[in-house]
Amino acid sequence: MKKNDLVLLALKSLILEVSLYPKPGLVDPMDSGSHDDMDYNMFLESCFALVPGFEAYFDAGLNHRGTLPELFEVIRNVGIENEKAMFHATENVNTHKGANFLYGVVIAAIAFMDMPDLKTLREGIQAMTSGLVDAELKSLIVYKTHGERMFCDYGFTGIRGEVEAGIPHVFEVALPMLDSDNDKVVARKKALLALMQSNNDTNMLKRGGIEGLEFGKSRAHSPYQDLDEHLIQMNYEFIERNLSPGGTADLLALSIFIQMYRDQRLKDAD
């Protein structure tokens, strides 16, 4: 698989996530959920703005000659520049900050390890980010960022803990659900709900505290035969409470990306 092919899968996965309808409290083609500062078109602009950074993540991994933890330090600067590109495209609205971080780690790892299988990829992600929570959260005296404050207030390690654990919500929760239904759209909706049930989404915490997070988890239990009806009702409820599972949406997009990467890798091997 060439760089352009992998980057195209990354872009496609982001577009598939934002295009999924209906979703609770999230931006989609029909409405902006609980977000009055962004819409579907802005998300598309943001998706395309991230592409040069995705290419840079790949190049960084491909050309790296050190260790995986050293690679993580290399891609930090790429991530900062890609975040700037996102904010430029959205006029300083945060559409994909979390996704930029997640995709950077995964794309760089894939390139460095030369298109690994998923087990090896997950082990590489864990090795790349080992010690991240201790280094960036537990050692802090002053908590400034959203993620740092959520750790201070609730003890949740957020996106840092997720990558250090090898992104378990992708590999253990979402991927099995994405593979569970031949209808890919239905499978993605099921995966979103499964992620919402188990993920301590710091965006939900920021907007609704523990009560909001637990409300979202409880509502994510859905009778799948009434899936769209349930999601539409959830959207009304989330908008009323100003809740948005934005971190979970990032994990869904990444799960779609990794599923497509896995499937394309298997096709290339035939």
PDB file of C-alpha atoms in Angstrom:
ATOM      1  CA  MET A   1       0.000   0.000   0.000  1.00  0.00           C
ATOM      2  CA  LYS A   2       1.437   3.346  -1.022  1.00  0.00           C
ATOM      3  CA  LYS A   3       1.368   6.569   0.966  1.00  0.00           C
ATOM      4  CA  ASN A   4      -1.336   8.108  -1.197  1.00  0.00           C
ATOM      5  CA  ASP A   5      -3.554   5.053  -0.750  1.00  0.00           C
ATOM      6  CA  LEU A   6      -3.254   5.136   3.041  1.00  0.00           C
ATOM      7  CA  VAL A   7      -3.823   8.887   3.257  1.00  0.00           C
ATOM      8  CA  LEU A   8      -6.882   8.543   1.037  1.00  0.00           C
ATOM      9  CA  LEU A   9      -8.287   5.937   3.440  1.00  0.00           C
ATOM     10  CA  ALA A  10      -7.671   8.313   6.342  1.00  0.00           C
ATOM     11  CA  LEU A  11      -9.480  11.143   4.569  1.00  0.00           C
ATOM     12  CA  LYS A  12     -12.325   8.854   3.519  1.00  0.00           C
ATOM     13  CA  SER A  13     -12.830   7.618   7.077  1.00  0.00           C
ATOM     14  CA  LEU A  14     -13.169  11.154   8.440  1.00  0.00           C
ATOM     15  CA  ILE A  15     -15.709  12.005   5.750  1.00  0.00           C
ATOM     16  CA  LEU A  16     -17.655   8.793   6.376  1.00  0.00           C
ATOM     17  CA  GLU A  17     -17.878   9.600  10.088  1.00  0.00           C
ATOM     18  CA  VAL A  18     -19.145  13.160   9.687  1.00  0.00           C
ATOM     19  CA  SER A  19     -21.515  12.028   6.910  1.00  0.00           C
ATOM     20  CA  LEU A  20     -23.111   9.362   9.093  1.00  0.00           C
ATOM     21  CA  TYR A  21     -26.737  10.225   9.920  1.00  0.00           C
ATOM     22  CA  PRO A  22     -28.375  10.306  12.388  1.00  0.00           C
ATOM     23  CA  LYS A  23     -25.971  10.830  15.292  1.00  0.00           C
ATOM     24  CA  PRO A  24     -26.598  12.209  18.804  1.00  0.00           C
ATOM     25  CA  GLY A  25     -25.308  15.724  19.408  1.00  0.00           C
ATOM     26  CA  LEU A  26     -22.803  15.521  16.553  1.00  0.00           C
ATOM     27  CA  VAL A  27     -22.411  17.318  13.238  1.00  0.00           C
ATOM     28  CA  ASP A  28     -23.854  15.505  10.209  1.00  0.00           C
ATOM     29  CA  PRO A  29     -25.283  16.541   6.821  1.00  0.00           C
ATOM     30  CA  MET A  30     -28.711  17.269   8.323  1.00  0.00           C
ATOM     31  CA  ASP A  31     -27.842  19.374  11.372  1.00  0.00           C
ATOM     32  CA  SER A  32     -25.016  20.492  13.640  1.00  0.00           C
ATOM     33  CA  GLY A  33     -26.128  18.648  16.762  1.00  0.00           C
ATOM     34  CA  SER A  34     -25.095  20.495  19.904  1.00  0.00           C
ATOM     35  CA  HIS A  35     -22.574  22.664  18.026  1.00  0.00           C
ATOM     36  CA  ASP A  36     -23.598  26.193  17.090  1.00  0.00           C
ATOM     37  CA  ASP A  37     -20.088  27.101  15.912  1.00  0.00           C
ATOM     38  CA  MET A  38     -19.657  24.480  13.184  1.00  0.00           C
ATOM     39  CA  ASP A  39     -21.507  22.645  10.430  1.00  0.00           C
ATOM     40  CA  TYR A  40     -21.067  19.841   7.910  1.00  0.00           C
ATOM     41  CA  ASN A  41     -19.310  22.002   5.308  1.00  0.00           C
ATOM     42  CA  MET A  42     -16.819  23.233   7.887  1.00  0.00           C
ATOM     43  CA  PHE A  43     -16.040  19.633   8.810  1.00  0.00           C
ATOM     44  CA  LEU A  44     -15.366  18.795   5.178  1.00  0.00           C
ATOM     45  CA  GLU A  45     -12.997  21.770   4.899  1.00  0.00           C
ATOM     46  CA  SER A  46     -11.233  20.560   8.028  1.00  0.00           C
ATOM     47  CA  CYS A  47     -10.933  16.998   6.687  1.00  0.00           C
ATOM     48  CA  PHE A  48      -9.161  18.157   3.546  1.00  0.00           C
ATOM     49  CA  ALA A  49      -6.958  20.591   5.481  1.00  0.00           C
ATOM     50  CA  LEU A  50      -5.526  17.654   7.443  1.00  0.00           C
ATOM     51  CA  VAL A  51      -4.340  15.740   4.361  1.00  0.00           C
ATOM     52  CA  PRO A  52      -0.863  17.333   4.016  1.00  0.00           C
ATOM     53  CA  GLY A  53      -0.245  16.576   7.680  1.00  0.00           C
ATOM     54  CA  PHE A  54      -1.310  12.971   7.192  1.00  0.00           C
ATOM     55  CA  GLU A  55       1.258  12.733   4.398  1.00  0.00           C
ATOM     56  CA  ALA A  56       3.868  14.245   6.714  1.00  0.00           C
ATOM     57  CA  TYR A  57       3.049  11.712   9.450  1.00  0.00           C
ATOM     58  CA  PHE A  58       3.609   8.919   6.939  1.00  0.00           C
ATOM     59  CA  ASP A  59       6.914  10.380   5.761  1.00  0.00           C
ATOM     60  CA  ALA A  60       8.069  10.803   9.358  1.00  0.00           C
ATOM     61  CA  GLY A  61       7.372   7.153  10.110  1.00  0.00           C
ATOM     62  CA  LEU A  62       8.868   5.889   6.865  1.00  0.00           C
ATOM     63  CA  ASN A  63      12.107   7.839   7.261  1.00  0.00           C
ATOM     64  CA  HIS A  64      12.576   7.358  11.004  1.00  0.00           C
ATOM     65  CA  ARG A  65      15.654   5.383  12.054  1.00  0.00           C
ATOM     66  CA  GLY A  66      15.256   5.481  15.830  1.00  0.00           C
ATOM     67  CA  THR A  67      12.880   3.875  18.308  1.00  0.00           C
ATOM     68  CA  LEU A  68       9.105   4.098  18.438  1.00  0.00           C
ATOM     69  CA  PRO A  69       9.117   6.424  21.484  1.00  0.00           C
ATOM     70  CA  GLU A  70      11.539   8.663  19.582  1.00  0.00           C
ATOM     71  CA  LEU A  71       9.157   8.631  16.615  1.00  0.00           C
ATOM     72  CA  PHE A  72       6.401   9.954  18.864  1.00  0.00           C
ATOM     73  CA  GLU A  73       8.577  12.956  19.665  1.00  0.00           C
ATOM     74  CA  VAL A  74       9.292  13.463  15.953  1.00  0.00           C
ATOM     75  CA  ILE A  75       5.616  13.606  15.000  1.00  0.00           C
ATOM     76  CA  ARG A  76       4.751  16.113  17.724  1.00  0.00           C
ATOM     77  CA  ASN A  77       5.932  19.000  15.558  1.00  0.00           C
ATOM     78  CA  VAL A  78       4.033  17.618  12.576  1.00  0.00           C
ATOM     79  CA  GLY A  79       0.942  17.459  14.762  1.00  0.00           C
ATOM     80  CA  ILE A  80       1.300  21.067  15.856  1.00  0.00           C
ATOM     81  CA  GLU A  81       1.543  22.244  12.250  1.00  0.00           C
ATOM     82  CA  ASN A  82      -1.406  20.096  11.191  1.00  0.00           C
ATOM     83  CA  GLU A  83      -3.480  21.503  14.030  1.00  0.00           C
ATOM     84  CA  LYS A  84      -2.657  24.999  12.778  1.00  0.00           C
ATOM     85  CA  ALA A  85      -3.853  23.990   9.301  1.00  0.00           C
ATOM     86  CA  MET A  86      -7.122  22.765  10.791  1.00  0.00           C
ATOM     87  CA  PHE A  87      -7.688  25.969  12.739  1.00  0.00           C
ATOM     88  CA  HIS A  88      -6.878  28.034   9.643  1.00  0.00           C
ATOM     89  CA  ALA A  89      -9.473  26.121   7.613  1.00  0.00           C
ATOM     90  CA  THR A  90     -12.158  26.449  10.305  1.00  0.00           C
ATOM     91  CA  GLU A  91     -11.379  29.993  11.483  1.00  0.00           C
ATOM     92  CA  ASN A  92     -10.204  28.720  14.884  1.00  0.00           C
ATOM     93  CA  VAL A  93     -12.977  26.187  15.507  1.00  0.00           C
ATOM     94  CA  ASN A  94     -11.810  22.852  16.938  1.00  0.00           C
ATOM     95  CA  THR A  95     -13.208  20.234  14.581  1.00  0.00           C
ATOM     96  CA  HIS A  96     -10.500  17.548  14.548  1.00  0.00           C
ATOM     97  CA  LYS A  97      -7.911  18.215  17.260  1.00  0.00           C
ATOM     98  CA  GLY A  98      -8.364  14.783  18.814  1.00  0.00           C
ATOM     99  CA  ALA A  99      -8.543  13.031  15.463  1.00  0.00           C
ATOM    100  CA  ASN A 100      -5.349  14.748  14.332  1.00  0.00           C
ATOM    101  CA  PHE A 101      -3.543  13.292  17.351  1.00  0.00           C
ATOM    102  CA  LEU A 102      -4.957   9.788  16.907  1.00  0.00           C
ATOM    103  CA  TYR A 103      -4.356   9.634  13.165  1.00  0.00           C
ATOM    104  CA  GLY A 104      -0.832  10.975  13.581  1.00  0.00           C
ATOM    105  CA  VAL A 105       0.126   8.158  15.924  1.00  0.00           C
ATOM    106  CA  VAL A 106      -1.488   5.465  13.776  1.00  0.00           C
ATOM    107  CA  ILE A 107      -0.275   6.667  10.367  1.00  0.00           C
ATOM    108  CA  ALA A 108       3.303   7.140  11.579  1.00  0.00           C
ATOM    109  CA  ALA A 109       3.273   3.694  13.203  1.00  0.00           C
ATOM    110  CA  ILE A 110       1.934   2.044  10.047  1.00  0.00           C
ATOM    111  CA  ALA A 111       4.639   3.643   7.903  1.00  0.00           C
ATOM    112  CA  PHE A 112       7.445   2.906  10.382  1.00  0.00           C
ATOM    113  CA  MET A 113       6.459  -0.758  10.745  1.00  0.00           C
ATOM    114  CA  ASP A 114       5.886  -1.224   6.995  1.00  0.00           C
ATOM    115  CA  MET A 115       2.164  -1.946   6.869  1.00  0.00           C
ATOM    116  CA  PRO A 116       1.863  -4.256   9.900  1.00  0.00           C
ATOM    117  CA  ASP A 117      -1.040  -6.532  10.790  1.00  0.00           C
ATOM    118  CA  LEU A 118      -3.399  -5.181  13.435  1.00  0.00           C
ATOM    119  CA  LYS A 119      -1.845  -7.066  16.348  1.00  0.00           C
ATOM    120  CA  THR A 120       1.592  -5.698  15.515  1.00  0.00           C
ATOM    121  CA  LEU A 121       0.176  -2.235  14.878  1.00  0.00           C
ATOM    122  CA  ARG A 122      -1.466  -2.148  18.275  1.00  0.00           C
ATOM    123  CA  GLU A 123       1.738  -3.272  19.978  1.00  0.00           C
ATOM    124  CA  GLY A 124       3.607  -0.538  18.117  1.00  0.00           C
ATOM    125  CA  ILE A 125       1.152   2.136  19.225  1.00  0.00           C
ATOM    126  CA  GLN A 126       1.587   0.995  22.824  1.00  0.00           C
ATOM    127  CA  ALA A 127       5.370   1.077  22.514  1.00  0.00           C
ATOM    128  CA  MET A 128       5.340   4.494  20.861  1.00  0.00           C
ATOM    129  CA  THR A 129       3.271   6.104  23.615  1.00  0.00           C
ATOM    130  CA  SER A 130       4.507   4.160  26.652  1.00  0.00           C
ATOM    131  CA  GLY A 131       4.674   6.374  29.740  1.00  0.00           C
ATOM    132  CA  LEU A 132       2.631   9.170  28.171  1.00  0.00           C
ATOM    133  CA  VAL A 133       0.097   9.452  31.003  1.00  0.00           C
ATOM    134  CA  ASP A 134       2.802   9.574  33.666  1.00  0.00           C
ATOM    135  CA  ALA A 135       4.835  12.099  31.701  1.00  0.00           C
ATOM    136  CA  GLU A 136       2.032  14.433  30.668  1.00  0.00           C
ATOM    137  CA  LEU A 137      -0.697  14.074  33.293  1.00  0.00           C
ATOM    138  CA  LYS A 138       0.419  12.574  36.587  1.00  0.00           C
ATOM    139  CA  SER A 139       3.523  14.763  36.845  1.00  0.00           C
ATOM    140  CA  LEU A 140       1.707  18.067  36.286  1.00  0.00           C
ATOM    141  CA  ILE A 141       1.252  20.623  39.017  1.00  0.00           C
ATOM    142  CA  VAL A 142      -0.931  23.029  37.013  1.00  0.00           C
ATOM    143  CA  TYR A 143      -3.579  21.608  34.660  1.00  0.00           C
ATOM    144  CA  LYS A 144      -4.221  23.928  31.694  1.00  0.00           C
ATOM    145  CA  THR A 145      -5.705  22.026  28.752  1.00  0.00           C
ATOM    146  CA  HIS A 146      -9.138  20.423  28.586  1.00  0.00           C
ATOM    147  CA  GLY A 147      -7.672  16.926  28.821  1.00  0.00           C
ATOM    148  CA  GLU A 148      -5.445  17.880  31.734  1.00  0.00           C
ATOM    149  CA  ARG A 149      -8.368  19.393  33.635  1.00  0.00           C
ATOM    150  CA  MET A 150     -10.489  16.270  33.089  1.00  0.00           C
ATOM    151  CA  PHE A 151      -7.680  14.187  34.584  1.00  0.00           C
ATOM    152  CA  CYS A 152      -7.394  16.541  37.541  1.00  0.00           C
ATOM    153  CA  ASP A 153     -11.152  16.683  38.173  1.00  0.00           C
ATOM    154  CA  TYR A 154     -12.184  13.100  37.399  1.00  0.00           C
ATOM    155  CA  GLY A 155      -9.053  10.985  37.049  1.00  0.00           C
ATOM    156  CA  PHE A 156      -9.848  10.105  33.428  1.00  0.00           C
ATOM    157  CA  THR A 157      -6.755   9.813  31.241  1.00  0.00           C
ATOM    158  CA  GLY A 158      -8.586  10.655  28.009  1.00  0.00           C
ATOM    159  CA  ILE A 159      -6.913  10.375  24.638  1.00  0.00           C
ATOM    160  CA  ARG A 160      -3.439   9.931  26.158  1.00  0.00           C
ATOM    161  CA  GLY A 161      -4.526   6.925  28.177  1.00  0.00           C
ATOM    162  CA  GLU A 162      -6.338   5.538  25.158  1.00  0.00           C
ATOM    163  CA  VAL A 163      -3.274   5.509  22.907  1.00  0.00           C
ATOM    164  CA  GLU A 164      -0.971   4.256  25.672  1.00  0.00           C
ATOM    165  CA  ALA A 165      -3.302   1.278  26.127  1.00  0.00           C
ATOM    166  CA  GLY A 166      -3.181   0.586  22.380  1.00  0.00           C
ATOM    167  CA  ILE A 167      -6.516   2.244  21.563  1.00  0.00           C
ATOM    168  CA  PRO A 168      -8.668  -0.535  23.074  1.00  0.00           C
ATOM    169  CA  HIS A 169     -11.933   1.164  22.163  1.00  0.00           C
ATOM    170  CA  VAL A 170     -10.997   0.815  18.499  1.00  0.00           C
ATOM    171  CA  PHE A 171      -9.620  -2.727  18.508  1.00  0.00           C
ATOM    172  CA  GLU A 172     -11.842  -4.330  21.151  1.00  0.00           C
ATOM    173  CA  VAL A 173     -15.121  -2.388  20.924  1.00  0.00           C
ATOM    174  CA  ALA A 174     -15.624  -0.693  17.563  1.00  0.00           C
ATOM    175  CA  LEU A 175     -13.919  -3.057  15.112  1.00  0.00           C
ATOM    176  CA  PRO A 176     -15.952  -6.126  16.129  1.00  0.00           C
ATOM    177  CA  MET A 177     -19.111  -4.061  15.763  1.00  0.00           C
ATOM    178  CA  LEU A 178     -18.040  -2.693  12.384  1.00  0.00           C
ATOM    179  CA  ASP A 179     -17.554  -6.287  11.223  1.00  0.00           C
ATOM    180  CA  SER A 180     -20.881  -7.466  12.645  1.00  0.00           C
ATOM    181  CA  ASP A 181     -23.235  -6.276   9.902  1.00  0.00           C
ATOM    182  CA  ASN A 182     -23.032  -6.472   6.116  1.00  0.00           C
ATOM    183  CA  ASP A 183     -24.727  -3.082   5.946  1.00  0.00           C
ATOM    184  CA  LYS A 184     -21.746  -0.821   6.600  1.00  0.00           C
ATOM    185  CA  VAL A 185     -23.856   2.200   7.541  1.00  0.00           C
ATOM    186  CA  VAL A 186     -25.804   0.205  10.116  1.00  0.00           C
ATOM    187  CA  ALA A 187     -22.561  -1.271  11.438  1.00  0.00           C
ATOM    188  CA  ARG A 188     -21.099   2.218  11.929  1.00  0.00           C
ATOM    189  CA  LYS A 189     -24.145   3.347  13.878  1.00  0.00           C
ATOM    190  CA  LYS A 190     -23.919   0.261  16.075  1.00  0.00           C
ATOM    191  CA  ALA A 191     -20.216   0.902  16.582  1.00  0.00           C
ATOM    192  CA  LEU A 192     -20.901   4.501  17.604  1.00  0.00           C
ATOM    193  CA  LEU A 193     -23.387   3.375  20.242  1.00  0.00           C
ATOM    194  CA  ALA A 194     -21.040   0.654  21.490  1.00  0.00           C
ATOM    195  CA  LEU A 195     -18.261   3.205  21.861  1.00  0.00           C
ATOM    196  CA  MET A 196     -20.566   5.597  23.688  1.00  0.00           C
ATOM    197  CA  GLN A 197     -21.503   2.882  26.170  1.00  0.00           C
ATOM    198  CA  SER A 198     -17.900   2.290  27.252  1.00  0.00           C
ATOM    199  CA  ASN A 199     -15.863   5.415  26.479  1.00  0.00           C
ATOM    200  CA  ASN A 200     -15.364   8.021  29.204  1.00  0.00           C
ATOM    201  CA  ASP A 201     -15.667  10.800  26.641  1.00  0.00           C
ATOM    202  CA  THR A 202     -14.044  13.948  28.019  1.00  0.00           C
ATOM    203  CA  ASN A 203     -16.144  16.101  25.680  1.00  0.00           C
ATOM    204  CA  MET A 204     -19.246  14.748  27.394  1.00  0.00           C
ATOM    205  CA  LEU A 205     -17.614  15.411  30.765  1.00  0.00           C
ATOM    206  CA  LYS A 206     -16.747  18.974  29.815  1.00  0.00           C
ATOM    207  CA  ARG A 207     -20.295  19.732  28.689  1.00  0.00           C
ATOM    208  CA  GLY A 208     -22.312  17.756  31.221  1.00  0.00           C
ATOM    209  CA  GLY A 209     -20.064  16.516  34.000  1.00  0.00           C
ATOM    210  CA  ILE A 210     -20.370  12.972  35.318  1.00  0.00           C
ATOM    211  CA  GLU A 211     -24.155  13.205  35.109  1.00  0.00           C
ATOM    212  CA  GLY A 212     -24.005  14.056  31.412  1.00  0.00           C
ATOM    213  CA  LEU A 213     -21.510  11.286  30.697  1.00  0.00           C
ATOM    214  CA  GLU A 214     -23.616   8.678  32.478  1.00  0.00           C
ATOM    215  CA  PHE A 215     -26.775   9.921  30.748  1.00  0.00           C
ATOM    216  CA  GLY A 216     -25.089   9.450  27.375  1.00  0.00           C
ATOM    217  CA  LYS A 217     -23.881   5.973  28.265  1.00  0.00           C
ATOM    218  CA  SER A 218     -27.320   4.881  29.412  1.00  0.00           C
ATOM    219  CA  ARG A 219     -29.056   6.242  26.301  1.00  0.00           C
ATOM    220  CA  ALA A 220     -26.559   4.502  24.031  1.00  0.00           C
ATOM    221  CA  HIS A 221     -28.141   1.144  24.871  1.00  0.00           C
ATOM    222  CA  SER A 222     -30.388   0.759  21.848  1.00  0.00           C
ATOM    223  CA  PRO A 223     -32.739  -1.861  20.412  1.00  0.00           C
ATOM    224  CA  TYR A 224     -30.929  -2.163  17.086  1.00  0.00           C
ATOM    225  CA  GLN A 225     -34.087  -2.854  15.091  1.00  0.00           C
ATOM    226  CA  ASP A 226     -35.188   0.746  15.834  1.00  0.00           C
ATOM    227  CA  LEU A 227     -31.726   2.186  15.347  1.00  0.00           C
ATOM    228  CA  ASP A 228     -32.433   5.391  13.413  1.00  0.00           C
ATOM    229  CA  GLU A 229     -35.469   6.255  15.496  1.00  0.00           C
ATOM    230  CA  HIS A 230     -33.415   5.810  18.644  1.00  0.00           C
ATOM    231  CA  LEU A 231     -30.528   7.938  17.332  1.00  0.00           C
ATOM    232  CA  ILE A 232     -32.864  10.733  16.247  1.00  0.00           C
ATOM    233  CA  GLN A 233     -34.453  10.805  19.691  1.00  0.00           C
ATOM    234  CA  MET A 234     -31.008  10.810  21.291  1.00  0.00           C
ATOM    235  CA  ASN A 235     -30.039  13.768  19.119  1.00  0.00           C
ATOM    236  CA  TYR A 236     -32.981  15.804  20.435  1.00  0.00           C
ATOM    237  CA  GLU A 237     -32.063  14.894  24.000  1.00  0.00           C
ATOM    238  CA  PHE A 238     -28.374  15.667  23.554  1.00  0.00           C
ATOM    239  CA  ILE A 239     -29.092  19.039  21.946  1.00  0.00           C
ATOM    240  CA  GLU A 240     -31.418  19.905  24.828  1.00  0.00           C
ATOM    241  CA  ARG A 241     -28.623  19.090  27.295  1.00  0.00           C
ATOM    242  CA  ASN A 242     -25.831  20.544  25.122  1.00  0.00           C
ATOM    243  CA  LEU A 243     -24.046  17.184  25.047  1.00  0.00           C
ATOM    244  CA  SER A 244     -21.728  15.994  22.293  1.00  0.00           C
ATOM    245  CA  PRO A 245     -19.639  12.784  22.231  1.00  0.00           C
ATOM    246  CA  GLY A 246     -16.921  14.371  20.113  1.00  0.00           C
ATOM    247  CA  GLY A 247     -14.130  12.156  21.405  1.00  0.00           C
ATOM    248  CA  THR A 248     -16.197   9.088  20.609  1.00  0.00           C
ATOM    249  CA  ALA A 249     -16.751  10.379  17.079  1.00  0.00           C
ATOM    250  CA  ASP A 250     -12.971  10.599  16.647  1.00  0.00           C
ATOM    251  CA  LEU A 251     -12.641   6.982  17.778  1.00  0.00           C
ATOM    252  CA  LEU A 252     -15.350   5.912  15.331  1.00  0.00           C
ATOM    253  CA  ALA A 253     -13.584   7.637  12.446  1.00  0.00           C
ATOM    254  CA  LEU A 254     -10.290   6.012  13.409  1.00  0.00           C
ATOM    255  CA  SER A 255     -12.004   2.617  13.677  1.00  0.00           C
ATOM    256  CA  ILE A 256     -13.381   2.997  10.150  1.00  0.00           C
ATOM    257  CA  PHE A 257      -9.891   3.934   8.961  1.00  0.00           C
ATOM    258  CA  ILE A 258      -8.242   0.926  10.603  1.00  0.00           C
ATOM    259  CA  GLN A 259     -10.940  -1.411   9.284  1.00  0.00           C
ATOM    260  CA  MET A 260     -10.373  -0.141   5.735  1.00  0.00           C
ATOM    261  CA  TYR A 261      -6.591  -0.357   6.195  1.00  0.00           C
ATOM    262  CA  ARG A 262      -6.879  -3.970   7.370  1.00  0.00           C
ATOM    263  CA  ASP A 263      -9.130  -4.946   4.476  1.00  0.00           C
ATOM    264  CA  GLN A 264      -6.941  -3.227   1.864  1.00  0.00           C
ATOM    265  CA  ARG A 265      -3.821  -4.828   3.314  1.00  0.00           C
ATOM    266  CA  LEU A 266      -5.414  -8.265   2.960  1.00  0.00           C
ATOM    267  CA  LYS A 267      -6.424  -7.515  -0.645  1.00  0.00           C
ATOM    268  CA  ASP A 268      -2.897  -6.395  -1.473  1.00  0.00           C
ATOM    269  CA  ALA A 269      -1.537  -9.660  -0.057  1.00  0.00           C
ATOM    270  CA  ASP A 270      -3.698 -11.815  -2.360  1.00  0.00           C
TER     271      ASP A 270
END
